[in-house]
Amino acid sequence: MSDFERKIDRFIEFFIEYDGYKTVIEGLQNTLKIAICGLLIGIVIGTLIAIVRVLPKYKLLPRVLNGICSFYVAFFRGTPMVVQLLLSYYVALPLMGLNVPSVTVALVVFGLNSGAYISEIMRGGIQSVDPGQMEGGRAIGLSFGTTMIKIVIPQAIKNILPTLGNEFITLIKETSVVSFVGALDLYVAFNRIGSNSYEFMVPYLVMALIYIVLVLIISGLVKLMERSLSKSDRGR
Amino acid sequence: MIEVVNLNKSFGEIDVLHDINIKINKGEKVVVVGPSGSGKSTFLRCLNCMEDPTSGSIIFNGVDIADMKVDINIHRQKMGMVFQHFNLFNNKTVIENIMLAPVYVEKKRMKKLRRKNPNNEVVKSVKEIKADAKAQAIELLKRIGLEDKADAYPSQLSGGQKQRVAIVRALAMNPDVILFDEPTSALDPEMVGEVLELMKELADSGMTMVVVTHEMGFAREVGTRVIFMDEGRIIEEGNPKDFFANPQNERLKEFLSKVL
């Protein structure tokens, strides 16, 4: 039996007989939970920020909001995700006297962080929609907000869908930093199998494989969505 | 119906409109002509405050809509607008384009009624509102012979079809006046006819219209009053017959000699 085969056997032994698969499933769940919830929170925050940023600026309120949003984006794009996680988990929450599970903290921080990135993507998307669409809505008596939600944002999302898919993929891969606050994700799960079996080569290989499969599945889903959303493009 | 008083508009340093005063009565078809850059489109867009006037007032049905405190959306519902580039909603089908605003407005109205009187019997459900709007939209599409395109997206229509749908979209709100901003300028020559035909039909039905156009034939045939604008001022106005046969102003004579 070669050395590599022995390592595989040892991995399988720890994966199945010592309940390694349970840890991996839990890790996978957490990874997906953090990435998906992070993306959803990010889309909501990002869209709100993007709308504030394209608002006409001759009144005071939009200017103040715009300032706040600029600061928000600067902070979350200007510091590493790990730093944001550590600040939230070890500084902000203890100061507030709260005790929140690390997965929840990670999920919220991922949402806040991707919100900053998605706001820029979304702003580009909104600006890529013909201004005539907004005019058409306003001229018929719809408010700025209604036209934004019913007409402009759906077209903007269609335009930025591939970029949004990339953001999701980035989030999935970035989840590997949540171990800094003690959350159990895919990386921690395989790391645990590795340290239990004193054998890291195969667990890390399998881990990489799972990440790749996840990303491939997401890319496929994005393509499907793009196709169904481009219905209104037929004949163009 | 619309009274414009001392309307001024400038974009930054550039003054586009100077002291425009005009009164448009119910049933009139006012055609605005003039060289490009004369401010005629800006003038039209000021009428429904798509461009906020720098100073002056636009009195529409007795309300100064240039006043920033007025809820402009309510008044715009009674002022249809048709654009050079159609501006149909690309993510909606033809029938959704037409139904969107009527459904939205009616839903809002019902909400208000319900808040005032929770047990109101006359309040329509969302389903009924949509059914009514749909029936009306189909009626409008039949009128322009496009009922078979109800479920098509704007990208599947020709320019002329798009513009006719844009016109009935404005009609769906039962507006008091429709503003046309060069409605045929972006069309292939062979499609201009069908759009002008529909506009004539509208004019005959008594709709109040303000039309910015380069179609002098339309101005002469359909207009009840023609306005010539140059450098942000109304230079001459009159009934189409005198306007074309007997222009007074030198600038207008020169313009007409070029376009006729």
Coordinates of C-alpha atoms in Angstrom, one line a residue:
Chain A
M1 CA 0.0 0.0 0.0
S2 CA 1.5 3.3 -1.0
D3 CA 1.8 6.2 1.3
F4 CA -0.9 8.2 -0.4
E5 CA -3.4 5.3 -0.3
R6 CA -2.7 5.0 3.4
K7 CA -3.5 8.7 3.9
I8 CA -6.7 8.3 2.0
D9 CA -7.7 5.3 4.2
R10 CA -6.9 7.3 7.3
F11 CA -9.0 10.2 6.1
I12 CA -12.0 7.9 5.3
E13 CA -11.6 6.3 8.7
F14 CA -11.8 9.7 10.5
F15 CA -14.4 11.0 8.1
I16 CA -16.9 8.2 8.6
E17 CA -16.1 6.2 11.8
Y18 CA -15.1 9.2 14.0
D19 CA -18.1 11.3 12.8
G20 CA -15.9 13.6 10.7
Y21 CA -18.8 13.9 8.2
K22 CA -21.0 15.4 10.8
T23 CA -18.5 18.2 11.4
V24 CA -18.2 18.7 7.7
I25 CA -21.9 18.9 7.2
E26 CA -22.2 21.4 9.9
G27 CA -19.3 23.4 8.5
L28 CA -20.8 23.4 5.1
Q29 CA -24.2 24.5 6.4
N30 CA -22.5 27.4 8.2
T31 CA -20.5 28.4 5.2
L32 CA -23.5 28.5 3.0
K33 CA -25.6 30.2 5.7
I34 CA -23.1 33.0 6.1
A35 CA -22.5 33.4 2.4
I36 CA -26.2 33.4 1.4
C37 CA -27.5 35.5 4.3
G38 CA -24.5 37.8 3.8
L39 CA -25.4 38.2 0.1
L40 CA -29.1 38.9 0.8
I41 CA -28.3 41.5 3.6
G42 CA -25.7 42.9 1.2
I43 CA -28.1 43.3 -1.6
V44 CA -30.6 45.1 0.6
I45 CA -28.0 47.4 2.1
G46 CA -26.2 47.9 -1.2
T47 CA -29.4 48.8 -3.0
L48 CA -30.4 51.3 -0.4
I49 CA -26.9 52.9 -0.5
A50 CA -26.9 52.9 -4.3
I51 CA -30.3 54.7 -4.3
V52 CA -29.1 57.3 -1.9
R53 CA -26.1 57.9 -4.1
V54 CA -28.1 58.5 -7.3
L55 CA -30.6 60.7 -5.5
P56 CA -30.8 64.3 -6.7
K57 CA -28.5 66.3 -4.3
Y58 CA -30.1 69.7 -4.1
K59 CA -31.8 69.1 -0.8
L60 CA -30.1 68.8 2.6
L61 CA -31.3 65.3 3.6
P62 CA -29.9 63.5 0.5
R63 CA -26.6 65.2 1.1
V64 CA -26.4 64.1 4.7
L65 CA -27.4 60.5 3.8
N66 CA -24.9 60.5 1.1
G67 CA -22.2 61.5 3.5
I68 CA -23.1 58.7 5.9
C69 CA -23.1 56.2 3.0
S70 CA -19.7 57.4 1.8
F71 CA -18.3 56.9 5.3
Y72 CA -19.9 53.4 5.5
V73 CA -18.5 52.3 2.2
A74 CA -15.0 53.7 3.0
F75 CA -14.9 51.9 6.3
F76 CA -16.0 48.5 5.0
R77 CA -13.9 48.6 1.9
G78 CA -11.0 50.1 3.6
T79 CA -10.5 47.4 6.3
P80 CA -10.0 43.7 6.0
M81 CA -12.9 41.4 6.6
V82 CA -11.0 39.8 9.5
V83 CA -10.5 43.1 11.2
Q84 CA -14.3 43.8 10.9
L85 CA -15.0 40.4 12.4
L86 CA -12.6 40.8 15.2
L87 CA -13.9 44.4 16.0
S88 CA -17.5 43.2 16.0
Y89 CA -16.9 40.0 18.1
Y90 CA -14.3 41.1 20.5
V91 CA -14.9 44.9 20.7
A92 CA -18.3 46.1 19.7
L93 CA -20.5 43.3 21.1
P94 CA -18.7 43.0 24.5
L95 CA -18.9 46.8 24.9
M96 CA -22.6 46.6 24.3
G97 CA -22.8 43.7 26.8
L98 CA -24.2 41.3 24.3
N99 CA -23.5 37.7 23.8
V100 CA -24.2 36.6 20.2
P101 CA -23.3 33.3 18.6
S102 CA -20.2 33.6 16.4
V103 CA -22.1 32.4 13.3
T104 CA -24.7 35.1 13.7
V105 CA -21.9 37.7 14.1
A106 CA -20.2 36.4 11.0
L107 CA -23.3 36.5 9.0
V108 CA -24.1 40.1 9.9
V109 CA -20.6 41.3 9.3
F110 CA -20.5 39.6 5.9
G111 CA -23.8 41.3 5.1
L112 CA -22.5 44.7 6.1
N113 CA -19.2 44.2 4.3
S114 CA -20.8 42.9 1.0
G115 CA -23.3 45.7 1.3
A116 CA -20.5 48.2 0.7
Y117 CA -19.2 46.4 -2.3
I118 CA -22.7 45.7 -3.8
S119 CA -23.6 49.4 -3.4
E120 CA -20.9 50.2 -5.9
I121 CA -22.0 47.4 -8.2
M122 CA -25.6 48.4 -7.9
R123 CA -24.8 52.1 -8.5
G124 CA -23.1 51.1 -11.8
G125 CA -26.1 49.0 -12.6
I126 CA -28.6 51.8 -12.0
Q127 CA -26.5 54.2 -14.0
S128 CA -26.4 51.8 -16.9
V129 CA -30.2 51.9 -17.2
D130 CA -31.4 54.5 -19.7
P131 CA -32.4 57.7 -17.9
G132 CA -35.5 57.6 -20.2
Q133 CA -36.8 54.8 -18.0
M134 CA -36.9 57.0 -15.0
E135 CA -38.4 59.9 -17.0
G136 CA -41.1 57.6 -18.4
G137 CA -42.2 56.6 -14.9
R138 CA -42.0 60.1 -13.5
A139 CA -43.9 61.6 -16.4
I140 CA -46.8 59.2 -15.8
G141 CA -47.0 60.3 -12.2
L142 CA -45.1 57.6 -10.4
S143 CA -42.8 58.8 -7.6
F144 CA -39.0 58.5 -7.7
G145 CA -39.1 55.6 -5.3
T146 CA -41.8 53.6 -7.1
T147 CA -40.2 54.1 -10.5
M148 CA -36.9 53.0 -8.9
I149 CA -38.3 49.8 -7.4
K150 CA -40.6 48.8 -10.3
I151 CA -38.7 49.9 -13.3
V152 CA -35.0 50.8 -12.8
I153 CA -33.8 48.4 -10.1
P154 CA -35.1 45.2 -11.9
Q155 CA -33.3 46.3 -15.1
A156 CA -30.2 47.2 -13.1
I157 CA -30.2 43.8 -11.4
K158 CA -30.4 42.1 -14.7
N159 CA -27.4 44.1 -15.9
I160 CA -25.3 43.3 -12.8
L161 CA -26.3 39.7 -12.3
P162 CA -22.9 38.3 -13.5
T163 CA -21.1 40.7 -11.2
L164 CA -23.4 39.8 -8.3
G165 CA -22.6 36.1 -8.9
N166 CA -18.9 36.9 -8.6
E167 CA -19.6 38.7 -5.3
F168 CA -21.4 35.6 -4.0
I169 CA -18.5 33.4 -5.0
T170 CA -16.1 35.8 -3.3
L171 CA -18.3 35.6 -0.2
I172 CA -18.3 31.8 -0.2
K173 CA -14.5 31.7 -0.3
E174 CA -14.1 34.5 2.2
T175 CA -16.1 32.6 4.8
S176 CA -12.9 30.7 5.6
V177 CA -11.9 33.7 7.9
V178 CA -14.8 33.2 10.3
S179 CA -12.6 30.7 12.2
F180 CA -11.0 33.9 13.7
V181 CA -14.1 34.3 15.9
G182 CA -14.6 30.6 16.5
A183 CA -17.3 29.8 14.0
L184 CA -17.3 26.4 12.5
D185 CA -17.1 26.6 8.8
L186 CA -15.9 24.3 6.0
Y187 CA -12.3 25.1 6.7
V188 CA -12.5 24.5 10.4
A189 CA -14.3 21.2 9.9
F190 CA -11.5 19.8 7.7
N191 CA -8.9 21.3 9.9
R192 CA -10.4 19.4 12.8
I193 CA -10.3 16.1 10.9
G194 CA -6.7 16.9 10.0
S195 CA -5.6 17.6 13.5
N196 CA -7.5 14.6 14.9
S197 CA -5.9 12.2 12.4
Y198 CA -2.5 14.0 12.4
E199 CA -2.9 13.9 8.6
F200 CA -3.7 17.1 6.7
M201 CA -3.0 16.3 3.0
V202 CA -6.2 14.5 2.1
P203 CA -8.6 16.6 4.2
Y204 CA -7.3 19.8 2.6
L205 CA -7.5 18.3 -0.9
V206 CA -11.1 17.3 -0.3
M207 CA -11.9 20.7 1.2
A208 CA -10.5 22.4 -2.0
L209 CA -12.6 20.1 -4.1
I210 CA -15.8 21.0 -2.2
Y211 CA -15.1 24.8 -2.6
I212 CA -14.6 24.3 -6.3
V213 CA -17.8 22.3 -6.7
L214 CA -19.8 24.9 -4.7
V215 CA -18.5 27.7 -7.0
L216 CA -19.2 25.7 -10.1
I217 CA -22.8 25.1 -9.0
I218 CA -23.3 28.8 -8.3
S219 CA -21.9 29.8 -11.7
G220 CA -24.3 27.5 -13.3
L221 CA -27.2 28.9 -11.3
V222 CA -26.3 32.4 -12.2
K223 CA -26.2 31.5 -15.9
L224 CA -29.7 30.0 -15.6
M225 CA -31.0 33.1 -13.9
E226 CA -29.5 35.3 -16.5
R227 CA -31.3 33.4 -19.2
S228 CA -34.7 33.6 -17.5
L229 CA -34.2 37.3 -16.7
S230 CA -33.3 38.1 -20.3
K231 CA -36.8 37.2 -21.5
S232 CA -37.5 40.9 -22.3
D233 CA -34.4 41.0 -24.5
R234 CA -35.8 38.6 -27.1
G235 CA -35.5 39.8 -30.6
R236 CA -33.0 42.5 -29.7
Chain B
M1 CA -56.1 74.9 -18.3
I2 CA -52.4 75.6 -18.3
E3 CA -51.1 79.1 -17.7
V4 CA -47.4 79.8 -17.8
V5 CA -46.3 83.0 -16.1
N6 CA -42.9 84.5 -16.5
L7 CA -41.2 81.2 -16.9
N8 CA -37.4 81.3 -16.8
K9 CA -35.1 78.3 -17.0
S10 CA -31.3 78.2 -16.9
F11 CA -28.9 75.3 -16.8
G12 CA -26.1 76.7 -14.7
E13 CA -24.9 79.8 -16.5
I14 CA -26.8 79.2 -19.7
D15 CA -30.3 80.8 -19.9
V16 CA -32.5 78.5 -21.9
L17 CA -35.9 80.2 -21.5
H18 CA -36.7 83.9 -21.0
D19 CA -39.9 85.1 -19.6
I20 CA -42.3 82.8 -21.3
N21 CA -46.0 83.7 -20.9
I22 CA -48.7 81.6 -22.5
K23 CA -52.1 80.3 -21.7
I24 CA -53.3 77.0 -23.1
N25 CA -57.1 76.4 -23.1
K26 CA -59.0 73.2 -23.0
G27 CA -59.2 71.5 -26.3
E28 CA -56.4 73.5 -27.9
K29 CA -53.8 71.8 -30.0
V30 CA -50.7 74.0 -29.6
V31 CA -47.8 73.1 -31.9
V32 CA -44.4 74.4 -31.0
V33 CA -41.8 74.8 -33.7
G34 CA -38.4 76.3 -33.9
P35 CA -34.7 75.6 -34.7
S36 CA -32.9 73.1 -32.5
G37 CA -31.5 74.7 -29.4
S38 CA -34.4 77.2 -29.3
G39 CA -35.6 75.8 -26.0
K40 CA -38.9 74.3 -27.3
S41 CA -38.2 70.9 -25.7
T42 CA -37.1 72.5 -22.4
F43 CA -40.3 74.6 -22.5
L44 CA -42.4 71.4 -22.9
R45 CA -40.5 69.6 -20.1
C46 CA -41.1 72.6 -17.8
L47 CA -44.9 72.3 -18.3
N48 CA -44.9 69.1 -16.3
C49 CA -41.9 70.0 -14.2
M50 CA -39.6 67.3 -15.7
E51 CA -37.3 70.3 -15.6
D52 CA -37.8 72.5 -12.6
P53 CA -38.4 76.0 -13.7
T54 CA -35.7 78.5 -12.4
S55 CA -38.5 81.0 -11.8
G56 CA -42.1 81.7 -12.7
S57 CA -45.2 79.6 -12.3
I58 CA -47.0 76.9 -14.2
I59 CA -50.7 77.0 -13.2
F60 CA -52.3 73.7 -14.1
N61 CA -56.0 73.4 -13.2
G62 CA -55.6 76.2 -10.7
V63 CA -52.6 74.9 -8.9
D64 CA -49.0 76.3 -9.3
I65 CA -47.2 73.1 -9.9
A66 CA -43.8 74.8 -10.2
D67 CA -44.1 75.3 -6.4
M68 CA -41.8 72.7 -4.8
K69 CA -44.3 72.1 -2.0
V70 CA -46.9 70.7 -4.4
D71 CA -47.0 67.0 -4.9
I72 CA -46.1 67.0 -8.5
N73 CA -46.9 63.3 -9.0
I74 CA -50.7 63.8 -8.6
H75 CA -50.7 66.5 -11.2
R76 CA -48.5 64.6 -13.7
Q77 CA -51.1 61.8 -13.7
K78 CA -53.4 64.3 -15.4
M79 CA -50.6 65.4 -17.8
G80 CA -49.6 62.7 -20.2
M81 CA -46.2 62.9 -21.8
V82 CA -44.9 61.2 -25.0
F83 CA -41.1 61.2 -25.6
Q84 CA -38.9 61.1 -28.6
H85 CA -37.4 57.8 -27.5
F86 CA -40.7 56.3 -26.3
N87 CA -39.4 55.4 -22.9
L88 CA -41.5 52.3 -22.6
F89 CA -40.5 50.2 -19.6
N90 CA -38.2 47.6 -21.0
N91 CA -38.8 45.1 -18.2
K92 CA -42.6 45.1 -18.7
T93 CA -44.8 43.7 -21.4
V94 CA -46.9 46.0 -23.5
I95 CA -50.0 45.5 -21.4
E96 CA -48.0 45.8 -18.2
N97 CA -46.7 49.1 -19.4
I98 CA -50.2 50.4 -19.9
M99 CA -51.6 49.0 -16.7
L100 CA -48.8 49.9 -14.3
A101 CA -49.7 53.5 -13.4
P102 CA -53.5 53.1 -13.4
V103 CA -53.2 50.1 -11.1
Y104 CA -50.7 51.9 -8.8
V105 CA -52.8 55.0 -8.5
E106 CA -56.1 53.1 -8.0
K107 CA -54.4 50.9 -5.3
K108 CA -53.3 54.0 -3.5
R109 CA -56.7 55.6 -3.7
M110 CA -58.4 52.4 -2.3
K111 CA -55.9 52.3 0.6
K112 CA -56.8 55.9 1.5
L113 CA -60.6 55.1 1.3
R114 CA -60.1 52.0 3.5
R115 CA -58.2 54.0 6.0
K116 CA -61.0 56.5 6.2
N117 CA -63.7 53.9 6.4
P118 CA -62.6 50.3 7.1
N119 CA -66.0 48.8 6.2
N120 CA -66.4 50.7 3.0
E121 CA -68.4 48.6 0.5
V122 CA -67.2 50.5 -2.6
V123 CA -63.6 49.7 -2.0
K124 CA -62.3 47.5 -4.8
S125 CA -60.0 44.5 -4.2
V126 CA -56.5 44.4 -5.8
K127 CA -57.9 41.7 -8.1
E128 CA -60.8 43.9 -9.3
I129 CA -58.5 46.9 -9.8
K130 CA -56.2 44.8 -12.0
A131 CA -59.1 43.3 -14.0
D132 CA -60.5 46.8 -14.6
A133 CA -57.1 48.2 -15.7
K134 CA -56.6 45.1 -17.9
A135 CA -59.9 45.6 -19.6
Q136 CA -59.1 49.3 -20.2
A137 CA -55.6 48.4 -21.5
I138 CA -57.0 45.9 -24.0
E139 CA -59.6 48.4 -25.1
L140 CA -56.8 50.9 -25.8
L141 CA -54.6 48.3 -27.6
K142 CA -57.6 47.5 -29.8
R143 CA -57.9 51.1 -30.7
I144 CA -54.4 51.1 -32.1
G145 CA -54.7 47.6 -33.5
L146 CA -52.0 46.1 -31.4
E147 CA -54.1 43.8 -29.1
D148 CA -52.1 40.8 -30.4
K149 CA -48.9 42.5 -29.0
A150 CA -50.2 42.7 -25.5
D151 CA -47.8 40.2 -24.1
A152 CA -44.8 41.2 -26.2
Y153 CA -41.9 43.2 -24.7
P154 CA -41.0 46.7 -26.1
S155 CA -37.9 45.3 -27.7
Q156 CA -40.0 43.2 -30.0
L157 CA -42.0 46.1 -31.4
S158 CA -41.1 48.5 -34.3
G159 CA -40.5 52.1 -33.5
G160 CA -44.0 53.2 -34.7
Q161 CA -45.6 50.5 -32.6
K162 CA -43.6 51.5 -29.6
Q163 CA -44.6 55.1 -29.9
R164 CA -48.3 54.2 -30.4
V165 CA -48.1 52.1 -27.2
A166 CA -46.4 55.0 -25.4
I167 CA -49.3 57.3 -26.5
V168 CA -52.0 54.9 -25.2
R169 CA -50.0 54.4 -22.0
A170 CA -50.4 58.1 -21.4
L171 CA -54.1 57.8 -22.3
A172 CA -54.7 55.1 -19.8
M173 CA -54.5 57.8 -17.0
N174 CA -57.3 59.8 -18.7
P175 CA -55.1 62.9 -18.8
D176 CA -56.5 66.4 -19.3
V177 CA -53.6 67.2 -21.6
I178 CA -50.9 65.3 -23.4
L179 CA -47.4 66.7 -24.1
F180 CA -45.6 65.4 -27.1
D181 CA -41.8 65.9 -27.2
E182 CA -40.8 65.4 -30.9
P183 CA -42.8 62.1 -31.1
T184 CA -41.8 61.2 -34.6
S185 CA -38.2 62.4 -34.7
A186 CA -36.7 59.0 -33.8
L187 CA -38.8 57.0 -36.2
D188 CA -38.1 55.6 -39.6
P189 CA -39.8 57.7 -42.2
E190 CA -42.3 55.0 -43.1
M191 CA -43.5 54.8 -39.5
V192 CA -44.1 58.5 -39.0
G193 CA -47.5 58.3 -40.7
E194 CA -49.0 55.8 -38.3
V195 CA -48.0 57.8 -35.3
L196 CA -49.3 61.1 -36.7
E197 CA -52.5 59.4 -37.7
L198 CA -53.1 58.3 -34.1
M199 CA -52.3 61.9 -32.9
K200 CA -54.8 63.3 -35.4
E201 CA -57.4 60.9 -34.1
L202 CA -56.7 62.1 -30.5
A203 CA -56.9 65.7 -31.6
D204 CA -60.3 65.0 -33.2
S205 CA -61.5 63.4 -30.0
G206 CA -61.0 66.8 -28.3
M207 CA -57.8 66.0 -26.3
T208 CA -55.8 69.1 -25.3
M209 CA -52.4 68.7 -26.9
V210 CA -49.0 70.5 -26.8
V211 CA -46.8 69.2 -29.5
V212 CA -43.1 70.0 -30.1
T213 CA -42.4 68.8 -33.6
H214 CA -40.6 69.3 -36.9
E215 CA -43.7 68.0 -38.9
M216 CA -44.9 71.2 -40.5
G217 CA -47.7 69.4 -42.2
F218 CA -49.1 68.2 -38.9
A219 CA -48.8 71.7 -37.5
R220 CA -50.8 73.1 -40.3
E221 CA -53.4 70.4 -40.4
V222 CA -54.0 69.7 -36.8
G223 CA -52.7 72.7 -34.8
T224 CA -55.2 75.3 -33.6
R225 CA -52.3 77.5 -32.7
V226 CA -48.7 77.4 -33.8
I227 CA -45.8 78.9 -31.7
F228 CA -42.4 79.8 -33.0
M229 CA -39.6 79.8 -30.5
D230 CA -36.1 81.0 -31.0
E231 CA -33.3 81.6 -28.4
G232 CA -35.6 80.8 -25.5
R233 CA -38.4 83.2 -26.4
I234 CA -41.8 82.9 -28.1
I235 CA -41.3 85.1 -31.1
E236 CA -44.5 84.6 -33.0
E237 CA -47.8 82.8 -32.5
G238 CA -50.9 82.5 -34.4
N239 CA -53.4 80.3 -36.1
P240 CA -51.7 77.9 -38.5
K241 CA -53.1 79.6 -41.6
D242 CA -51.7 83.0 -40.9
F243 CA -48.6 81.6 -39.3
F244 CA -47.5 79.7 -42.5
A245 CA -49.0 82.0 -45.1
N246 CA -48.2 85.3 -43.6
P247 CA -45.3 85.2 -41.1
Q248 CA -44.3 88.5 -39.6
N249 CA -41.0 88.0 -38.0
E250 CA -37.8 87.9 -40.1
R251 CA -36.4 84.9 -38.1
L252 CA -39.6 82.9 -38.7
K253 CA -39.6 83.7 -42.4
E254 CA -36.1 82.5 -42.6
F255 CA -36.9 79.3 -40.7
L256 CA -40.0 78.6 -42.8
S257 CA -38.1 79.1 -46.0
K258 CA -35.7 76.4 -44.8
V259 CA -38.1 73.8 -43.6
L260 CA -41.0 74.1 -46.1

